[in-house]
PDB file of C-alpha atoms in Angstrom:
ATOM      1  CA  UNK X  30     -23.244  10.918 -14.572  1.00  0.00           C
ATOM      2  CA  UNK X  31     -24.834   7.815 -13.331  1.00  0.00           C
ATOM      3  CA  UNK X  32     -27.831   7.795 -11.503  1.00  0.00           C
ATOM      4  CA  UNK X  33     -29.347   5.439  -9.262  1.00  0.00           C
ATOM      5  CA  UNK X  34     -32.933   3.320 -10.271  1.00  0.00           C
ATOM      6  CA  UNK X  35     -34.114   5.460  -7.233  1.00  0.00           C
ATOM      7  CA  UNK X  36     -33.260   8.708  -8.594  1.00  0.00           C
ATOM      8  CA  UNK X  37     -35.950   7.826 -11.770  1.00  0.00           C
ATOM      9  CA  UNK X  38     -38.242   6.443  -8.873  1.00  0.00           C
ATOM     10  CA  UNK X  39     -38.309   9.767  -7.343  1.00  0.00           C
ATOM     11  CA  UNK X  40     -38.796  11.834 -10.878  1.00  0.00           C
ATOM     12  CA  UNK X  41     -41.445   9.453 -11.379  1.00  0.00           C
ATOM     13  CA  UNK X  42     -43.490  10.118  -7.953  1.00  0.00           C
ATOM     14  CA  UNK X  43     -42.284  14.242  -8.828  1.00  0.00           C
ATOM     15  CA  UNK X  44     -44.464  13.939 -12.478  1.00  0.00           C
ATOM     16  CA  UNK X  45     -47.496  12.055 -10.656  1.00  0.00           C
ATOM     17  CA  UNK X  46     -47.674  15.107  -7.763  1.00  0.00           C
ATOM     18  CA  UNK X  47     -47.471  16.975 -10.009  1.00  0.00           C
ATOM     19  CA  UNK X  48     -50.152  16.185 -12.479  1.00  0.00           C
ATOM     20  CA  UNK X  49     -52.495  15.715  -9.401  1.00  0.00           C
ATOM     21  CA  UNK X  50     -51.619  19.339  -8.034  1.00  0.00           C
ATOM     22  CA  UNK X  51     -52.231  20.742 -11.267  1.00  0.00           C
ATOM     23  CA  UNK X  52     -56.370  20.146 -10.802  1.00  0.00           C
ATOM     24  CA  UNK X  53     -55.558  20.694  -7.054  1.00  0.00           C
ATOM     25  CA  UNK X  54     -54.667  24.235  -7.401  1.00  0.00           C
ATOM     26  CA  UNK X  55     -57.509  25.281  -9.937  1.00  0.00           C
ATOM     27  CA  UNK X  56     -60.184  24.137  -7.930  1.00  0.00           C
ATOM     28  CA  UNK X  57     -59.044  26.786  -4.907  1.00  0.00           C
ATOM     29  CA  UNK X  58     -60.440  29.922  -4.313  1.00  0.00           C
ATOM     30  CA  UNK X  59     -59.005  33.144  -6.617  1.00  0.00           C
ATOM     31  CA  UNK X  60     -57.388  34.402  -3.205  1.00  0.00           C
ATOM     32  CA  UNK X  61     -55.304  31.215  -2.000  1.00  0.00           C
ATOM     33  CA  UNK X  62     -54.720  29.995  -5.339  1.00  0.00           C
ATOM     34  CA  UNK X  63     -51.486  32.546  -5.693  1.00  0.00           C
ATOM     35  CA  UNK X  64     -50.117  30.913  -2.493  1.00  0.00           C
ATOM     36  CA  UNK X  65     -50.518  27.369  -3.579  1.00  0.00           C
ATOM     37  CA  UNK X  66     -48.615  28.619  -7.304  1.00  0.00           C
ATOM     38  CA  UNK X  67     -46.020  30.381  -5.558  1.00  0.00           C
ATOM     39  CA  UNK X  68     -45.284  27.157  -3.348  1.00  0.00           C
ATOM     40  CA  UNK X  69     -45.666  25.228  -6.124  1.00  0.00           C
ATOM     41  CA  UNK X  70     -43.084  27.466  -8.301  1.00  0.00           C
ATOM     42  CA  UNK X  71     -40.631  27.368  -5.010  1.00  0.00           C
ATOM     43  CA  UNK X  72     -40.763  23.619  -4.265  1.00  0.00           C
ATOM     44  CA  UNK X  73     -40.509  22.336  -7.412  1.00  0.00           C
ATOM     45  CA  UNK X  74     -36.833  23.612  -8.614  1.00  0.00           C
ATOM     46  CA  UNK X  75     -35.248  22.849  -5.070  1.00  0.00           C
ATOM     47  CA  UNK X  76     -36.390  19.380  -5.810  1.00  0.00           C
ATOM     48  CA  UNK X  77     -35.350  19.004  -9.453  1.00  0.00           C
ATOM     49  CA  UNK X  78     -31.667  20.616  -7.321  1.00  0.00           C
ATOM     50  CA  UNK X  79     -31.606  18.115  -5.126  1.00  0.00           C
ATOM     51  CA  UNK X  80     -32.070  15.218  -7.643  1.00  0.00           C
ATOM     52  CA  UNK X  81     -29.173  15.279  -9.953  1.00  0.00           C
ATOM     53  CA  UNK X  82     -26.376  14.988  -7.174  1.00  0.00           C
ATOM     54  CA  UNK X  83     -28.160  11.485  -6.433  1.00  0.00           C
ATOM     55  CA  UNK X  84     -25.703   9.483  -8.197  1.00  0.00           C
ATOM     56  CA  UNK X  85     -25.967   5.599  -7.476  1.00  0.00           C
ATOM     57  CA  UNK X  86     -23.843   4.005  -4.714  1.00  0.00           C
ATOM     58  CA  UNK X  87     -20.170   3.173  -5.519  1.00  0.00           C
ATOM     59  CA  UNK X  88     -19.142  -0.323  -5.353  1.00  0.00           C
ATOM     60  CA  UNK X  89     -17.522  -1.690  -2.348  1.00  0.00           C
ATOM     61  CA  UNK X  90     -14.110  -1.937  -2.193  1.00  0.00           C
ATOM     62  CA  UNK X  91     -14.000  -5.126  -1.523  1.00  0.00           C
ATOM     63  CA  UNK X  92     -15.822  -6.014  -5.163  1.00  0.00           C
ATOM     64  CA  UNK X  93     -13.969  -9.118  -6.160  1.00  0.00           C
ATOM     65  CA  UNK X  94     -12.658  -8.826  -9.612  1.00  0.00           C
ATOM     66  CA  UNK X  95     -11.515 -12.755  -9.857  1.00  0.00           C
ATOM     67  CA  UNK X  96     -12.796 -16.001 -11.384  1.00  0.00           C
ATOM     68  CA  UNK X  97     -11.250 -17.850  -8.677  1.00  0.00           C
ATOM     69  CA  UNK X  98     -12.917 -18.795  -5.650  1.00  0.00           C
ATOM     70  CA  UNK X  99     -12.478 -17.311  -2.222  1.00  0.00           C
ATOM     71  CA  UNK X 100     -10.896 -20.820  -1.096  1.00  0.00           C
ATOM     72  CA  UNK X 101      -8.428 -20.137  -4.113  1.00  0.00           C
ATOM     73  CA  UNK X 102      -7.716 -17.087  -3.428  1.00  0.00           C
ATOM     74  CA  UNK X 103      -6.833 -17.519   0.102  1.00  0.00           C
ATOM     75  CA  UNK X 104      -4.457 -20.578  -0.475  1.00  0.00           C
ATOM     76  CA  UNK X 105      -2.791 -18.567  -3.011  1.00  0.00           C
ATOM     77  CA  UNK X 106      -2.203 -14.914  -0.633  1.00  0.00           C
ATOM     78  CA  UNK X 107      -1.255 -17.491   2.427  1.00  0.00           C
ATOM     79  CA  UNK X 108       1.659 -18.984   0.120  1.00  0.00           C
ATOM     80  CA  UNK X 109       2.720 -16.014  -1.001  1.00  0.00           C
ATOM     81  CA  UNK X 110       3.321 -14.434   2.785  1.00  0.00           C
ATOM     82  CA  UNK X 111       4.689 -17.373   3.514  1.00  0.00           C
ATOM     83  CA  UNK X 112       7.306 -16.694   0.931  1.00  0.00           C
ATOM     84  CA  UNK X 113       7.415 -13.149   1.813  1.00  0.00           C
ATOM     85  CA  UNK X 114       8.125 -13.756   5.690  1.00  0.00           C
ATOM     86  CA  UNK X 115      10.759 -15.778   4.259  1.00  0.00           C
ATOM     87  CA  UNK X 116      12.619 -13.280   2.653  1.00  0.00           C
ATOM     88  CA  UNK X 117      11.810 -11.053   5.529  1.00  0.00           C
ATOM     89  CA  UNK X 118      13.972 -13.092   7.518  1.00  0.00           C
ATOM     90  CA  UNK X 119      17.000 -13.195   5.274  1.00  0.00           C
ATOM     91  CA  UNK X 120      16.972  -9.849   5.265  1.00  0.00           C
ATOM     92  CA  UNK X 121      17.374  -9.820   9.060  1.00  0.00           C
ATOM     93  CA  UNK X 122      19.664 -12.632   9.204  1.00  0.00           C
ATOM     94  CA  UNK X 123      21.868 -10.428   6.091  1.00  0.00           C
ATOM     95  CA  UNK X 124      21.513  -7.898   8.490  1.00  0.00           C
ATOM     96  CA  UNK X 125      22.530  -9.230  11.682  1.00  0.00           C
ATOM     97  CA  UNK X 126      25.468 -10.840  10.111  1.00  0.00           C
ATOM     98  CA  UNK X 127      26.827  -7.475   9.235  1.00  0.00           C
ATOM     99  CA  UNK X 128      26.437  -5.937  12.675  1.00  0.00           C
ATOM    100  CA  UNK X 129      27.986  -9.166  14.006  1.00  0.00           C
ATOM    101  CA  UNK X 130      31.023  -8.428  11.277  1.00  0.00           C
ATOM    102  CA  UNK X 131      30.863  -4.584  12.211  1.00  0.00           C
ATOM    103  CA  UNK X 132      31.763  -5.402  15.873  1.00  0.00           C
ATOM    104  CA  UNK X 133      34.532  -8.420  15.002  1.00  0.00           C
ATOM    105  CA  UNK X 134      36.424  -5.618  13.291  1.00  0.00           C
ATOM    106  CA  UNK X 135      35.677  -2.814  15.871  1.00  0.00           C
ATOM    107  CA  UNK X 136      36.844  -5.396  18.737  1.00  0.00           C
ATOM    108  CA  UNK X 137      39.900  -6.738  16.217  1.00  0.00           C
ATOM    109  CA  UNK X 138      38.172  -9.964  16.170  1.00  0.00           C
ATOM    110  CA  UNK X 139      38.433 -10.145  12.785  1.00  0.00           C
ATOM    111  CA  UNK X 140      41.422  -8.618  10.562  1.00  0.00           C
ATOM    112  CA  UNK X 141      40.567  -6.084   7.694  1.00  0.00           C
ATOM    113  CA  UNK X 142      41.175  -8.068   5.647  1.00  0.00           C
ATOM    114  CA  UNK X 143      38.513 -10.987   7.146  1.00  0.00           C
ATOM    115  CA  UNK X 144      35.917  -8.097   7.884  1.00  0.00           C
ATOM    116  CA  UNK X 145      36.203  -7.420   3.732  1.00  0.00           C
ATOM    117  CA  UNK X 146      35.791 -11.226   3.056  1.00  0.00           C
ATOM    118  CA  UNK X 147      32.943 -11.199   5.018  1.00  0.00           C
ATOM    119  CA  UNK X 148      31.305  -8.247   3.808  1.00  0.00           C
ATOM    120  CA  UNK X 149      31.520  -9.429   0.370  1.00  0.00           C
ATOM    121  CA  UNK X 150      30.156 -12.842   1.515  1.00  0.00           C
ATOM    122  CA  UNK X 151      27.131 -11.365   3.098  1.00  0.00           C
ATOM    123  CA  UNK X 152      26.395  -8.455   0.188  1.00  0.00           C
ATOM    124  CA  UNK X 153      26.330 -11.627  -2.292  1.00  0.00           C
ATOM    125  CA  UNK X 154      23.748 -13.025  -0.098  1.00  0.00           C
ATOM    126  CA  UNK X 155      21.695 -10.250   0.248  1.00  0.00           C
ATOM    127  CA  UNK X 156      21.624  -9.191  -3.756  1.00  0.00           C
ATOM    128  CA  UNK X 157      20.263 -12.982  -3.940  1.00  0.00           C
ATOM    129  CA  UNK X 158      17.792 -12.200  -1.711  1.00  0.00           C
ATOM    130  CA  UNK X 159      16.932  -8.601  -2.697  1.00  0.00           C
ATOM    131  CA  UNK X 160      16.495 -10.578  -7.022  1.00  0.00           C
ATOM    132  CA  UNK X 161      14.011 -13.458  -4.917  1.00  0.00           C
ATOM    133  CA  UNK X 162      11.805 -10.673  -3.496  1.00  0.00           C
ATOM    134  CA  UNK X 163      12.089  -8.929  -7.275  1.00  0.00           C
ATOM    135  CA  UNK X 164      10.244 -12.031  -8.493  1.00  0.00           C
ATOM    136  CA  UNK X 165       7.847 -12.595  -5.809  1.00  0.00           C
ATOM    137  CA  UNK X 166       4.996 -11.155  -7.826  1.00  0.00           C
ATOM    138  CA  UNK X 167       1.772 -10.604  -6.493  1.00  0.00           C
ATOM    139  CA  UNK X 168      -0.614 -14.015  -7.063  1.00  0.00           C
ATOM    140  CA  UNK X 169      -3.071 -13.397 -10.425  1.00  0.00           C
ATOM    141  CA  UNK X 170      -5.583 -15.578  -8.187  1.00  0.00           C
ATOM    142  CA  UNK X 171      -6.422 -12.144  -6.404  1.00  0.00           C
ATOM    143  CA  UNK X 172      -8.604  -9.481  -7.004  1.00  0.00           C
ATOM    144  CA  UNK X 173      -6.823  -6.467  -8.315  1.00  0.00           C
ATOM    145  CA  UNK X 174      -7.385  -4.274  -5.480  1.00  0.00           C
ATOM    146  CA  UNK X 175      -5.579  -6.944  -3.433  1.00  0.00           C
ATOM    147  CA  UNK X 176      -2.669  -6.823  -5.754  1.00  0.00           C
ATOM    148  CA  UNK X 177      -2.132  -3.164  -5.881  1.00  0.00           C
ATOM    149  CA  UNK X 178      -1.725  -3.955  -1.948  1.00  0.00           C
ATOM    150  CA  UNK X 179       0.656  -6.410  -2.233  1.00  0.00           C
ATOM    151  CA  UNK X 180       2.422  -4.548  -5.068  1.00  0.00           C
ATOM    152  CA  UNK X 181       2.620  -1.255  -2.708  1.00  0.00           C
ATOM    153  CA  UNK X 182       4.033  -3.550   0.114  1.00  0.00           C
ATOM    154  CA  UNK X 183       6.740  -5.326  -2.342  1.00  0.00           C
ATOM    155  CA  UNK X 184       8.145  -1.558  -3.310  1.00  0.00           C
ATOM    156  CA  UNK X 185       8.865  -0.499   0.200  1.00  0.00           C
ATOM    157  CA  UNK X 186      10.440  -3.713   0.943  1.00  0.00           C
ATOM    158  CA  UNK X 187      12.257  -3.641  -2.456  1.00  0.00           C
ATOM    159  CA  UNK X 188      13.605  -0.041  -1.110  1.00  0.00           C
ATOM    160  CA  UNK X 189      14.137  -1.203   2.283  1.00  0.00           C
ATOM    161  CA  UNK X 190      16.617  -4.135   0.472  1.00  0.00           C
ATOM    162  CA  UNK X 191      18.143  -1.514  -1.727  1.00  0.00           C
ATOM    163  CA  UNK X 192      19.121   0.531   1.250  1.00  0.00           C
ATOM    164  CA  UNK X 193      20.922  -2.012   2.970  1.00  0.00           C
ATOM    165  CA  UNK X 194      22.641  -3.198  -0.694  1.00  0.00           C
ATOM    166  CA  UNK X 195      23.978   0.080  -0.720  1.00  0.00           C
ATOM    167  CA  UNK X 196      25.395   0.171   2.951  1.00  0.00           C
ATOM    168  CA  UNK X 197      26.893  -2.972   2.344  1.00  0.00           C
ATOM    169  CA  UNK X 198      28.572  -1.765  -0.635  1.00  0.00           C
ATOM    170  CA  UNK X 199      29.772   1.425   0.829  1.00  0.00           C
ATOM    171  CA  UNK X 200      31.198  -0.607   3.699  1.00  0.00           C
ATOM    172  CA  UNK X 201      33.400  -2.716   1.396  1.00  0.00           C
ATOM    173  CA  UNK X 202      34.398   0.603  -0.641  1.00  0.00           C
ATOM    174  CA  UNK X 203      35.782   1.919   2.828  1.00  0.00           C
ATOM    175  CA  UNK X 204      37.638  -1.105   3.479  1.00  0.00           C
ATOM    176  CA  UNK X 205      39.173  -0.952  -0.062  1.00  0.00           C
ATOM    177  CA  UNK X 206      39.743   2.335   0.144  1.00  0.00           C
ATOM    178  CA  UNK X 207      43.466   2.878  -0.013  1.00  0.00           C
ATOM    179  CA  UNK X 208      43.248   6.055   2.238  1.00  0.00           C
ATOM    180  CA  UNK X 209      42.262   4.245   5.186  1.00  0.00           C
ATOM    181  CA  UNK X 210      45.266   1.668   5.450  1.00  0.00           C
ATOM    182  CA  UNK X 211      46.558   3.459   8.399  1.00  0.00           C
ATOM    183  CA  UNK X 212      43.277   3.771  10.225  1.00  0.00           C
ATOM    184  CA  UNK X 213      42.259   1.808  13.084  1.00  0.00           C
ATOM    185  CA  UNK X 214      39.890  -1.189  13.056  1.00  0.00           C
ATOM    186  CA  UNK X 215      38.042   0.502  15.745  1.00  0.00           C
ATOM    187  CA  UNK X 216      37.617   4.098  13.763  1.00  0.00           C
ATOM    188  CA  UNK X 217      36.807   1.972  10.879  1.00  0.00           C
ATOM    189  CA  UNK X 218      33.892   0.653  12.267  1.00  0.00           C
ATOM    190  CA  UNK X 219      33.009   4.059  13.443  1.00  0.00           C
ATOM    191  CA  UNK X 220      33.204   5.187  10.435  1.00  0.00           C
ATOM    192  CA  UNK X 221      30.972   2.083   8.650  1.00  0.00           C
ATOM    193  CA  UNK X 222      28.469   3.164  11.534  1.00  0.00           C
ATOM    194  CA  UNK X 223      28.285   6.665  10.520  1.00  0.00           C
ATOM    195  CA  UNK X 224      27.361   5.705   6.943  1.00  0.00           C
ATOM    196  CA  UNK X 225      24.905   2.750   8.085  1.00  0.00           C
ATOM    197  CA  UNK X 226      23.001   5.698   9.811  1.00  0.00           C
ATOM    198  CA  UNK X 227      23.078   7.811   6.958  1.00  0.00           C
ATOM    199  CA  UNK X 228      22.196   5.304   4.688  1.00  0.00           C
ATOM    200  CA  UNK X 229      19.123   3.704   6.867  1.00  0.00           C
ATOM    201  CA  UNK X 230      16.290   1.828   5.034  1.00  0.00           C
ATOM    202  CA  UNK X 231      12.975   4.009   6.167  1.00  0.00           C
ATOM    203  CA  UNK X 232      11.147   1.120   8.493  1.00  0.00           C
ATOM    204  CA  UNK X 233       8.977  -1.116   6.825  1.00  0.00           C
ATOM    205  CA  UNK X 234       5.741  -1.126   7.982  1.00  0.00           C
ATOM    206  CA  UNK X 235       4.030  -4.203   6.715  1.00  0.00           C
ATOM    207  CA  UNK X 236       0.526  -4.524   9.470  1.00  0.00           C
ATOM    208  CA  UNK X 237      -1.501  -1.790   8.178  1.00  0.00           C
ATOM    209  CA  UNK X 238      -1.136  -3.587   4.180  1.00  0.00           C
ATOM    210  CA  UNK X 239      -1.092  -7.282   5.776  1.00  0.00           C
ATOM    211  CA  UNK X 240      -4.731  -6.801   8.003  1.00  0.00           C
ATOM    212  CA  UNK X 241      -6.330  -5.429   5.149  1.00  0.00           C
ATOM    213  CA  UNK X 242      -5.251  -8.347   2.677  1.00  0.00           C
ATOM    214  CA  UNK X 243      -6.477 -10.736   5.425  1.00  0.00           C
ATOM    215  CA  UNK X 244      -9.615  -8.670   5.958  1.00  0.00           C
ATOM    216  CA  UNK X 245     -10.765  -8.626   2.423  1.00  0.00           C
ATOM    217  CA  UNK X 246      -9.704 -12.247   2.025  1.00  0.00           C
ATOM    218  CA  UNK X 247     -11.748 -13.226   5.557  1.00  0.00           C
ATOM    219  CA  UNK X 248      -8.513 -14.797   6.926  1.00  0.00           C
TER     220      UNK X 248
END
């Protein structure tokens, strides 16, 4: 257990009473010198209690771990969200371009054949983007605390890209599927509906991670 330089400070002044009691109490009178030992012999273990769950103050969170400087530090985290807000919005652009395709098939716009095309076009788009974000490490200029942040935020919007992958891929499976020749492009994109909504990403979150990167970095 690790105590505090104030914890020996106060076992210090404890000693010094008392050694100075000690004298104290003798020199009473025979009939209040009982009362003085039995405070004495009360006081005395509740204090030598109290003193061993002093432990010294934990760090701060915000104890930088780095070398680098804070100016470092910040250019580095403000590159890397730029990056990240980058692939953010391929994501939505990946996305929008399959609800765009979703209706062009439900409002024959687009053949079956077309929709597929398109599908495939935009799920080899979004596995680029969903290997980018794999790489987009978190910057060694930054304490370790901030990149256990940045890690945490990087695996829900890893899982948020996986969930889409995998809607995409069902959506070209259905398409494929030989079963569904006869169906209707308008109860096929009922049906790629139905499995978008089953297959939804969990929403991603990123404020709460973001404002306290920027806090401990004084952005």
């Amino acid at each position: 257990m690790q105590f505090s330089n104030a914890f020996y400070h106060e076992l210090i002044i404890l000693l010094s009473i008392l050694i100075l009691l000690i004298p104290a109490i003798m020199v009473f009178k025979r009939e209040n010198r009982w009362k003085m030992l039995l405070a004495f012999f009360i006081i005395v273990p509740v204090f030598v209690a109290y003193l061993p769950g002093k432990k010294a103050p934990s760090s701060p969170i915000e104890h930088i771990e780095t070398d680098f400087t804070p100016a470092q530090r910040q250019a580095a985290f403000q590159q890397w969200f730029k990056e990240y807000q980058a692939g953010l919005d391929n994501f939505d652009k990946s996305w929008q371009k399959f609800n765009e395709t979703v209706g062009g098939l439900e409002a024959e716009e687009l053949s079956r054949s077309e929709a597929a095309a398109e599908f495939t076009g935009i799920l080899n788009q979004a596995q680029t983007y969903h290997q980018a974000l794999a790489n987009l490490l978190p910057p060694p200029e930054l304490a370790v605390t901030e990149q256990e942040l940045i890690s945490g935020l990087l695996e829900e919007t890893q899982s948020v890209s996986a969930a889409q992958l995998l809607i995409i891929e069902k959506t070209i499976n259905l398409l494929e599927d030989e079963t569904t020749t006869q169906a209707k492009q308008a109860e096929l994109a009922n049906e790629i509906k139905k499995l978008a909504l089953l297959h939804r990403p969990v929403y991603l979150d990123i404020m709460p991670k973001i404002t306290r990167l920027k806090t401990s970095l004084k952005l």
